[in-house]
Amino acid sequence: MRLSRFFLPVLKETPADAQIVSHRLMLRAGMIRQEAAGVYSWLPLGFRVLKKIEQIVREEQDRAGAIELLMPTLQPADLWRESGRYDGYGKEMLRIVDRHERDLLYGPTNEEMITAIFRSYCRSYKDLPKILYHIQWKFRDEIRPRFGVMRGREFLMKDSYSFDLDEASARRAYNRMFVAYLNTFDRLGLKAVPMRADTGPIGGDLSHEFIILAETGESEVFCDSALVDMGAPGLDVDFEGDLQPLVDARTSLYAATEEMHEADRFASEVPEERRLSARGIEVGHIFYFGTKYSEPLGANVTHPDGKDRPVHMGSYGVGVSRLLGAIIEAHHDEAGCIWPESVAPFGVGIINLKPGDADTDAACQSAYDALVKAGKDPLLDDTNERPGGKFATMDLIGVPWQLIIGPRGLKEGKVEIKRRATGERFEASLESALSQLT
Ligand code: ATP
Ligand code: MG
Ligand code: MG
Ligand code: MG
């Protein structure tokens, strides 16, 4: 992409109403635009990152054996009357009436609809187990939408739903998602800590929130710091094998959100130097809820003994759009975003210090062509902005590598490479710079 042809509405001033750094940077870097409270347009730069995050989430769901489909954003109210949640959900649900006076709603989540899909087609233990998921926009009429995409009203969620014969099998599905989430967040450059979460009236120990530690997080959390230092299981995990040891290694260490926190257990189980109390951002939430929806909705399966019983279910959410904010909260400095390479909107930024200078233009063009060919998705700043402005923009949008090319350096056969994350700069010939970047 050439910056002169791109659409990058960078703001010079810091937006006054944005309270946290990720929101400020997303507005300043021209990634999002607010259209209504908690409702955003995704401008090209933000959209690129959103798509990359979505794709990583998708790949790890697929690797764990989940199957993608797509349900609509609109749902009939009757489905929610069947589960008994229509009245109880309250004001967070956006209710809509169509021209035929039929009640619809903009889905805040999809347990009812996926259960209805399942019950139409799956009747036998032979159809199990199954994990189905989609990545779709949700709407929750949050009382206080804030912090940009962190707490929007319209937001992108990945939600998976598991279907199993019994609790033991459902636990295996739960473990798949548990491990897939650790790998997903790791690929996104995040350290997500699984924390025991409230299971509500169903009880049991099968609910975890995945939390990114950040000062601006909305939840108060308490955990053993060993959990933060533990690496992800890795992409070579055998999802058909026994995942319980990987899960146990983490769930045996203390980690709880405010609602689940037990101060005396925390003090007795965690050595003092490892007691971490911090704030965190909920980026994922997994839940086993048994037959809570399959019973009222009549999603039964015939067991090998010939008897019909309600299917055991779980649901597993990831806040895809919230993740942009969370990643920026974890990776930024005063100058702007510092994207992990896996989600960066562009792989390399080429800065042409003197457009119009024939040698510089030619060197930039050949660098651009080589980087495109290598699949590095370069952004070439070919505008007439001053060099200082170009450096600032490239830093602000957080491209991981910068290739700086100008007439003075070229005379000595040199260009400059800058690594955004560390600020390190070094000189090299164009040829060797390109071989390092490709
Ligand atoms: P929160 O506690 O932040 O309100 P939640 O517990 O209500 O979230 P879940 O129902 O568990 O959310 O939904 C799954 C995931 O969707 C959450 O873990 C979060 O990452 C994301 N999410 C929920 N609400 C929002 C929102 N308003 N804006 C952006 N992402 C959201
Ligand atoms: Mg909520
Ligand atoms: Mg929550
Ligand atoms: Mg939650």
CSV table of C-alpha atoms in Angstrom, one decimal, residues 10-359:
chain,number,residue,atom,x,y,z
A,10,VAL,CA,-4.5,10.6,11.6
A,11,LEU,CA,-5.5,13.1,14.3
A,12,LYS,CA,-2.9,15.7,15.4
A,13,GLU,CA,-4.6,16.4,18.7
A,14,THR,CA,-5.2,14.0,21.5
A,15,PRO,CA,-9.0,13.4,21.7
A,16,ALA,CA,-10.1,14.9,25.0
A,17,ASP,CA,-12.9,12.5,25.8
A,18,ALA,CA,-10.8,9.3,25.5
A,19,GLN,CA,-9.8,8.2,29.0
A,20,ILE,CA,-7.5,5.3,28.4
A,21,VAL,CA,-4.4,5.0,26.1
A,22,SER,CA,-5.8,2.3,23.7
A,23,HIS,CA,-8.9,4.4,23.0
A,24,ARG,CA,-6.8,7.6,22.5
A,25,LEU,CA,-4.4,5.8,20.2
A,26,MET,CA,-7.1,4.1,18.2
A,27,LEU,CA,-8.7,7.5,17.5
A,28,ARG,CA,-5.4,9.3,16.9
A,29,ALA,CA,-4.2,6.6,14.5
A,30,GLY,CA,-7.4,6.7,12.5
A,31,MET,CA,-8.5,3.2,13.3
A,32,ILE,CA,-12.0,3.8,14.4
A,33,ARG,CA,-14.7,6.5,14.4
A,34,GLN,CA,-17.5,6.7,16.8
A,35,GLU,CA,-20.9,6.7,15.1
A,36,ALA,CA,-23.1,6.5,18.2
A,37,ALA,CA,-22.3,5.7,21.9
A,38,GLY,CA,-20.4,2.4,21.8
A,39,VAL,CA,-20.9,2.0,18.0
A,40,TYR,CA,-17.9,2.4,15.7
A,41,SER,CA,-16.9,2.4,12.1
A,42,TRP,CA,-13.7,0.4,11.5
A,43,LEU,CA,-11.5,2.6,9.4
A,44,PRO,CA,-9.0,0.8,7.1
A,45,LEU,CA,-6.1,0.7,9.5
A,46,GLY,CA,-8.3,-0.6,12.4
A,47,PHE,CA,-10.1,-3.0,10.1
A,48,ARG,CA,-6.8,-4.6,9.0
A,49,VAL,CA,-5.9,-5.4,12.6
A,50,LEU,CA,-9.4,-6.6,13.5
A,51,LYS,CA,-9.3,-9.0,10.5
A,52,LYS,CA,-5.9,-10.4,11.6
A,53,ILE,CA,-7.1,-11.0,15.2
A,54,GLU,CA,-10.2,-12.6,13.9
A,55,GLN,CA,-8.2,-14.9,11.7
A,56,ILE,CA,-5.9,-16.0,14.5
A,57,VAL,CA,-8.9,-16.7,16.7
A,58,ARG,CA,-10.4,-18.7,13.8
A,59,GLU,CA,-7.3,-20.7,13.1
A,60,GLU,CA,-7.0,-21.8,16.8
A,61,GLN,CA,-10.7,-22.7,17.0
A,62,ASP,CA,-10.2,-24.8,13.8
A,63,ARG,CA,-7.1,-26.4,15.2
A,64,ALA,CA,-9.0,-27.4,18.4
A,65,GLY,CA,-11.7,-29.1,16.3
A,66,ALA,CA,-14.4,-26.5,16.4
A,67,ILE,CA,-16.5,-26.0,13.2
A,68,GLU,CA,-17.4,-22.6,11.9
A,69,LEU,CA,-20.8,-21.4,10.8
A,70,LEU,CA,-22.5,-18.1,10.8
A,71,MET,CA,-25.7,-17.1,12.6
A,72,PRO,CA,-27.5,-13.8,11.9
A,73,THR,CA,-27.3,-10.8,14.2
A,74,LEU,CA,-31.1,-10.7,14.4
A,75,GLN,CA,-33.0,-13.3,16.3
A,76,PRO,CA,-36.7,-14.0,16.9
A,77,ALA,CA,-37.8,-13.2,20.4
A,78,ASP,CA,-39.8,-16.4,20.5
A,79,LEU,CA,-36.6,-18.4,20.8
A,80,TRP,CA,-35.7,-16.5,23.9
A,81,ARG,CA,-39.2,-16.9,25.3
A,82,GLU,CA,-38.7,-20.7,25.0
A,83,SER,CA,-35.5,-20.6,27.1
A,84,GLY,CA,-37.1,-18.2,29.5
A,85,ARG,CA,-34.5,-15.5,29.1
A,86,TYR,CA,-36.5,-13.0,27.1
A,87,ASP,CA,-37.9,-11.1,30.0
A,88,GLY,CA,-35.0,-11.7,32.4
A,89,TYR,CA,-32.3,-10.3,30.1
A,90,GLY,CA,-33.4,-6.8,30.8
A,91,LYS,CA,-32.3,-3.5,29.2
A,92,GLU,CA,-29.0,-4.8,27.8
A,93,MET,CA,-31.0,-6.4,25.0
A,94,LEU,CA,-31.9,-4.3,22.0
A,95,ARG,CA,-35.4,-5.3,21.1
A,96,ILE,CA,-36.8,-4.6,17.6
A,97,VAL,CA,-40.3,-4.9,16.1
A,98,ASP,CA,-40.6,-5.5,12.4
A,99,ARG,CA,-43.4,-4.2,10.0
A,100,HIS,CA,-45.5,-7.3,10.8
A,101,GLU,CA,-45.3,-6.6,14.5
A,102,ARG,CA,-43.0,-9.5,15.1
A,103,ASP,CA,-40.6,-9.2,18.0
A,104,LEU,CA,-36.9,-9.5,17.1
A,105,LEU,CA,-33.7,-8.7,18.9
A,106,TYR,CA,-30.1,-8.0,18.0
A,107,GLY,CA,-28.3,-11.0,19.5
A,108,PRO,CA,-26.3,-10.3,22.6
A,109,THR,CA,-25.2,-14.0,22.6
A,110,ASN,CA,-26.4,-17.1,20.8
A,111,GLU,CA,-27.1,-20.0,23.2
A,112,GLU,CA,-30.7,-20.2,22.2
A,113,MET,CA,-30.2,-20.1,18.4
A,114,ILE,CA,-27.4,-22.6,18.4
A,115,THR,CA,-29.4,-25.0,20.5
A,116,ALA,CA,-32.3,-24.6,18.1
A,117,ILE,CA,-30.0,-25.4,15.2
A,118,PHE,CA,-28.6,-28.4,17.0
A,119,ARG,CA,-32.0,-29.8,17.9
A,120,SER,CA,-33.2,-29.6,14.3
A,121,TYR,CA,-30.5,-31.9,13.0
A,122,CYS,CA,-28.9,-33.9,15.8
A,123,ARG,CA,-30.7,-36.6,17.6
A,124,SER,CA,-28.3,-39.3,18.4
A,125,TYR,CA,-25.1,-39.9,20.4
A,126,LYS,CA,-23.6,-40.7,17.0
A,127,ASP,CA,-23.8,-37.0,16.2
A,128,LEU,CA,-21.6,-36.1,19.2
A,129,PRO,CA,-19.3,-34.6,20.3
A,130,LYS,CA,-19.6,-31.3,18.4
A,131,ILE,CA,-18.2,-27.8,18.9
A,132,LEU,CA,-19.8,-25.1,16.6
A,133,TYR,CA,-18.7,-21.5,16.5
A,134,HIS,CA,-19.2,-18.2,14.7
A,135,ILE,CA,-17.6,-14.8,14.7
A,136,GLN,CA,-20.4,-12.3,14.5
A,137,TRP,CA,-21.3,-8.8,15.8
A,138,LYS,CA,-23.2,-8.7,19.0
A,139,PHE,CA,-25.2,-5.9,20.6
A,140,ARG,CA,-25.5,-5.2,24.3
A,141,ASP,CA,-27.0,-1.9,25.3
A,142,GLU,CA,-24.3,-1.4,27.9
A,143,ILE,CA,-25.4,1.2,30.5
A,144,ARG,CA,-21.9,2.8,30.3
A,145,PRO,CA,-20.2,2.1,27.0
A,146,ARG,CA,-16.7,3.4,27.4
A,147,PHE,CA,-13.0,3.0,26.7
A,148,GLY,CA,-13.7,2.8,22.9
A,149,VAL,CA,-14.0,-0.8,21.6
A,150,MET,CA,-13.2,-2.1,25.0
A,151,ARG,CA,-16.8,-1.8,26.1
A,152,GLY,CA,-18.8,-1.1,23.0
A,153,ARG,CA,-22.4,-1.7,22.5
A,154,GLU,CA,-21.9,-3.3,19.1
A,155,PHE,CA,-18.9,-5.5,19.3
A,156,LEU,CA,-17.4,-8.5,17.5
A,157,MET,CA,-17.4,-11.8,19.5
A,158,LYS,CA,-16.2,-15.3,18.7
A,159,ASP,CA,-18.7,-17.6,20.4
A,160,SER,CA,-18.4,-21.4,20.4
A,161,TYR,CA,-20.9,-23.9,21.7
A,162,SER,CA,-20.1,-27.5,22.6
A,163,PHE,CA,-22.5,-30.4,22.6
A,164,ASP,CA,-21.8,-33.6,24.5
A,165,LEU,CA,-23.4,-36.7,25.8
A,166,ASP,CA,-22.5,-36.2,29.4
A,167,GLU,CA,-20.5,-34.1,31.8
A,168,ALA,CA,-17.2,-36.1,31.4
A,169,SER,CA,-17.3,-35.6,27.7
A,170,ALA,CA,-18.3,-31.9,28.1
A,171,ARG,CA,-15.2,-31.5,30.2
A,172,ARG,CA,-13.0,-32.6,27.3
A,173,ALA,CA,-14.6,-30.0,25.1
A,174,TYR,CA,-14.0,-27.4,27.8
A,175,ASN,CA,-10.4,-28.4,28.0
A,176,ARG,CA,-10.0,-28.1,24.2
A,177,MET,CA,-11.3,-24.5,24.4
A,178,PHE,CA,-9.2,-23.8,27.5
A,179,VAL,CA,-6.0,-24.8,25.7
A,180,ALA,CA,-7.1,-23.2,22.4
A,181,TYR,CA,-7.6,-19.9,24.2
A,182,LEU,CA,-4.1,-20.0,25.8
A,183,ASN,CA,-2.6,-20.5,22.4
A,184,THR,CA,-4.8,-17.9,20.8
A,185,PHE,CA,-3.9,-15.2,23.2
A,186,ASP,CA,-0.2,-16.2,23.0
A,187,ARG,CA,-0.2,-15.8,19.3
A,188,LEU,CA,-1.7,-12.3,19.8
A,189,GLY,CA,1.2,-11.3,21.9
A,190,LEU,CA,-0.8,-11.4,25.1
A,191,LYS,CA,-0.3,-13.1,28.5
A,192,ALA,CA,-3.8,-14.2,29.4
A,193,VAL,CA,-4.4,-15.7,32.8
A,194,PRO,CA,-7.3,-18.1,33.2
A,195,MET,CA,-9.1,-17.2,36.4
A,196,ARG,CA,-11.9,-19.1,38.2
A,197,ALA,CA,-15.1,-17.3,37.4
A,198,ASP,CA,-18.6,-17.5,38.8
A,199,THR,CA,-20.8,-20.3,37.5
A,200,GLY,CA,-23.9,-18.8,38.9
A,201,PRO,CA,-26.8,-21.1,39.9
A,202,ILE,CA,-25.4,-24.1,38.0
A,203,GLY,CA,-22.4,-24.4,40.3
A,204,GLY,CA,-19.4,-26.6,39.6
A,205,ASP,CA,-15.8,-25.4,38.8
A,206,LEU,CA,-16.1,-25.2,35.1
A,207,SER,CA,-16.0,-21.5,34.3
A,208,HIS,CA,-12.9,-19.4,33.6
A,209,GLU,CA,-12.4,-15.9,32.5
A,210,PHE,CA,-9.2,-15.2,30.5
A,211,ILE,CA,-7.7,-12.0,31.9
A,212,ILE,CA,-5.0,-9.6,30.5
A,213,LEU,CA,-3.3,-7.8,33.4
A,214,ALA,CA,-3.5,-4.1,32.8
A,215,GLU,CA,-3.9,-1.0,35.0
A,216,THR,CA,-6.8,0.2,33.0
A,217,GLY,CA,-8.7,-3.1,33.4
A,218,GLU,CA,-12.2,-3.0,34.8
A,219,SER,CA,-11.9,-6.1,36.9
A,220,GLU,CA,-9.9,-6.6,40.1
A,221,VAL,CA,-8.0,-9.9,40.1
A,222,PHE,CA,-5.9,-11.9,42.4
A,223,CYS,CA,-3.4,-14.6,41.3
A,224,ASP,CA,-0.3,-16.5,41.7
A,225,SER,CA,2.4,-14.8,39.6
A,226,ALA,CA,3.7,-18.1,38.5
A,227,LEU,CA,0.6,-18.4,36.4
A,228,VAL,CA,1.5,-15.2,34.6
A,229,ASP,CA,5.0,-16.5,33.8
A,230,MET,CA,3.8,-19.8,32.5
A,231,GLY,CA,4.1,-20.2,28.8
A,232,ALA,CA,1.3,-21.3,26.4
A,233,PRO,CA,0.9,-25.0,25.7
A,234,GLY,CA,2.1,-24.5,22.1
A,235,LEU,CA,0.6,-25.2,18.6
A,236,ASP,CA,1.8,-28.8,18.5
A,237,VAL,CA,-0.6,-29.8,21.3
A,238,ASP,CA,-2.5,-33.0,20.4
A,239,PHE,CA,-6.2,-32.0,20.8
A,240,GLU,CA,-7.3,-35.6,20.4
A,241,GLY,CA,-5.1,-36.5,23.4
A,242,ASP,CA,-5.6,-35.9,27.1
A,243,LEU,CA,-5.5,-32.2,27.8
A,244,GLN,CA,-6.4,-32.5,31.5
A,245,PRO,CA,-2.7,-32.2,32.7
A,246,LEU,CA,-2.2,-29.0,30.8
A,247,VAL,CA,-5.4,-27.6,32.3
A,248,ASP,CA,-4.6,-28.9,35.8
A,249,ALA,CA,-1.1,-27.3,35.7
A,250,ARG,CA,-2.9,-23.9,35.5
A,251,THR,CA,-6.1,-24.4,37.4
A,252,SER,CA,-4.2,-25.7,40.4
A,253,LEU,CA,-2.6,-22.3,40.9
A,254,TYR,CA,-4.6,-19.6,42.6
A,255,ALA,CA,-6.3,-17.1,40.3
A,256,ALA,CA,-9.6,-15.5,40.8
A,257,THR,CA,-11.6,-12.4,39.9
A,258,GLU,CA,-13.1,-10.2,42.6
A,259,GLU,CA,-16.4,-12.1,42.8
A,260,MET,CA,-14.6,-15.4,43.4
A,261,HIS,CA,-11.8,-14.2,45.5
A,262,GLU,CA,-11.2,-15.8,48.9
A,263,ALA,CA,-8.7,-13.8,50.8
A,264,ASP,CA,-7.8,-16.5,53.3
A,265,ARG,CA,-7.2,-19.1,50.6
A,266,PHE,CA,-5.1,-16.6,48.7
A,267,ALA,CA,-2.9,-16.0,51.8
A,268,SER,CA,-2.5,-19.7,52.7
A,269,GLU,CA,-2.0,-21.1,49.2
A,270,VAL,CA,0.2,-18.5,47.6
A,271,PRO,CA,3.7,-17.6,48.9
A,272,GLU,CA,3.8,-13.9,49.7
A,273,GLU,CA,6.3,-13.0,47.0
A,274,ARG,CA,4.0,-14.5,44.4
A,275,ARG,CA,0.8,-12.9,45.6
A,276,LEU,CA,-0.3,-10.7,42.7
A,277,SER,CA,-3.3,-8.4,43.1
A,278,ALA,CA,-3.9,-6.3,40.0
A,279,ARG,CA,-6.5,-5.1,37.5
A,280,GLY,CA,-7.4,-7.0,34.4
A,281,ILE,CA,-9.3,-7.0,31.1
A,282,GLU,CA,-11.6,-9.9,30.4
A,283,VAL,CA,-10.9,-11.0,26.9
A,284,GLY,CA,-12.4,-14.5,27.0
A,285,HIS,CA,-14.9,-16.5,29.1
A,286,ILE,CA,-15.6,-20.2,29.0
A,287,PHE,CA,-18.5,-21.9,30.6
A,288,TYR,CA,-20.0,-25.4,31.1
A,289,PHE,CA,-23.7,-25.1,31.8
A,290,GLY,CA,-24.9,-28.6,31.3
A,291,THR,CA,-28.5,-28.8,30.3
A,292,LYS,CA,-29.6,-25.3,31.1
A,293,TYR,CA,-30.7,-24.6,27.5
A,294,SER,CA,-31.1,-28.0,26.1
A,295,GLU,CA,-33.8,-28.9,28.6
A,296,PRO,CA,-36.2,-26.0,28.0
A,297,LEU,CA,-35.5,-26.0,24.3
A,298,GLY,CA,-35.9,-29.8,24.0
A,299,ALA,CA,-32.5,-30.6,22.5
A,300,ASN,CA,-32.3,-34.2,23.3
A,301,VAL,CA,-30.1,-37.0,22.1
A,302,THR,CA,-30.6,-40.7,22.1
A,303,HIS,CA,-28.0,-42.4,24.2
A,304,PRO,CA,-26.5,-45.9,23.4
A,305,ASP,CA,-29.0,-47.3,25.9
A,306,GLY,CA,-31.9,-46.1,23.7
A,307,LYS,CA,-33.0,-43.4,26.2
A,308,ASP,CA,-33.3,-39.7,25.2
A,309,ARG,CA,-31.6,-37.1,27.4
A,310,PRO,CA,-30.9,-33.4,27.1
A,311,VAL,CA,-27.5,-32.7,25.5
A,312,HIS,CA,-24.7,-31.2,27.7
A,313,MET,CA,-23.5,-27.9,26.6
A,314,GLY,CA,-20.9,-25.2,27.1
A,315,SER,CA,-20.2,-21.8,25.6
A,316,TYR,CA,-16.9,-20.1,25.0
A,317,GLY,CA,-16.6,-16.4,24.1
A,318,VAL,CA,-13.7,-14.3,22.9
A,319,GLY,CA,-14.0,-10.5,22.6
A,320,VAL,CA,-12.5,-10.1,19.2
A,321,SER,CA,-12.9,-6.3,19.0
A,322,ARG,CA,-12.1,-5.8,22.7
A,323,LEU,CA,-8.8,-7.5,21.9
A,324,LEU,CA,-7.6,-4.5,19.8
A,325,GLY,CA,-7.8,-2.4,22.9
A,326,ALA,CA,-6.3,-5.0,25.1
A,327,ILE,CA,-3.3,-5.5,22.8
A,328,ILE,CA,-2.6,-1.7,22.6
A,329,GLU,CA,-2.9,-1.5,26.4
A,330,ALA,CA,-0.2,-4.2,26.6
A,331,HIS,CA,2.0,-2.9,23.7
A,332,HIS,CA,2.5,0.9,23.3
A,333,ASP,CA,4.7,3.8,24.3
A,334,GLU,CA,4.4,7.6,24.3
A,335,ALA,CA,4.8,7.6,20.5
A,336,GLY,CA,2.0,5.2,19.7
A,337,CYS,CA,1.0,1.6,19.1
A,338,ILE,CA,3.6,-1.2,19.0
A,339,TRP,CA,1.8,-4.1,17.2
A,340,PRO,CA,3.0,-7.6,17.7
A,341,GLU,CA,4.0,-8.9,14.2
A,342,SER,CA,1.2,-11.4,14.2
A,343,VAL,CA,-1.5,-8.7,14.1
A,344,ALA,CA,0.3,-5.6,12.7
A,345,PRO,CA,-1.7,-3.7,10.1
A,346,PHE,CA,1.4,-3.7,7.8
A,347,GLY,CA,4.6,-5.7,8.1
A,348,VAL,CA,7.1,-3.0,7.2
A,349,GLY,CA,6.8,0.7,6.8
A,350,ILE,CA,9.0,2.3,4.1
A,351,ILE,CA,9.8,5.9,4.7
A,352,ASN,CA,10.8,7.9,1.6
A,353,LEU,CA,12.7,10.8,3.0
A,354,LYS,CA,12.7,12.7,-0.4
A,355,PRO,CA,10.0,11.9,-2.8
A,356,GLY,CA,10.9,13.4,-6.2
A,357,ASP,CA,14.6,12.4,-5.9
A,358,ALA,CA,15.0,9.9,-8.6
A,359,ASP,CA,17.5,7.6,-6.8
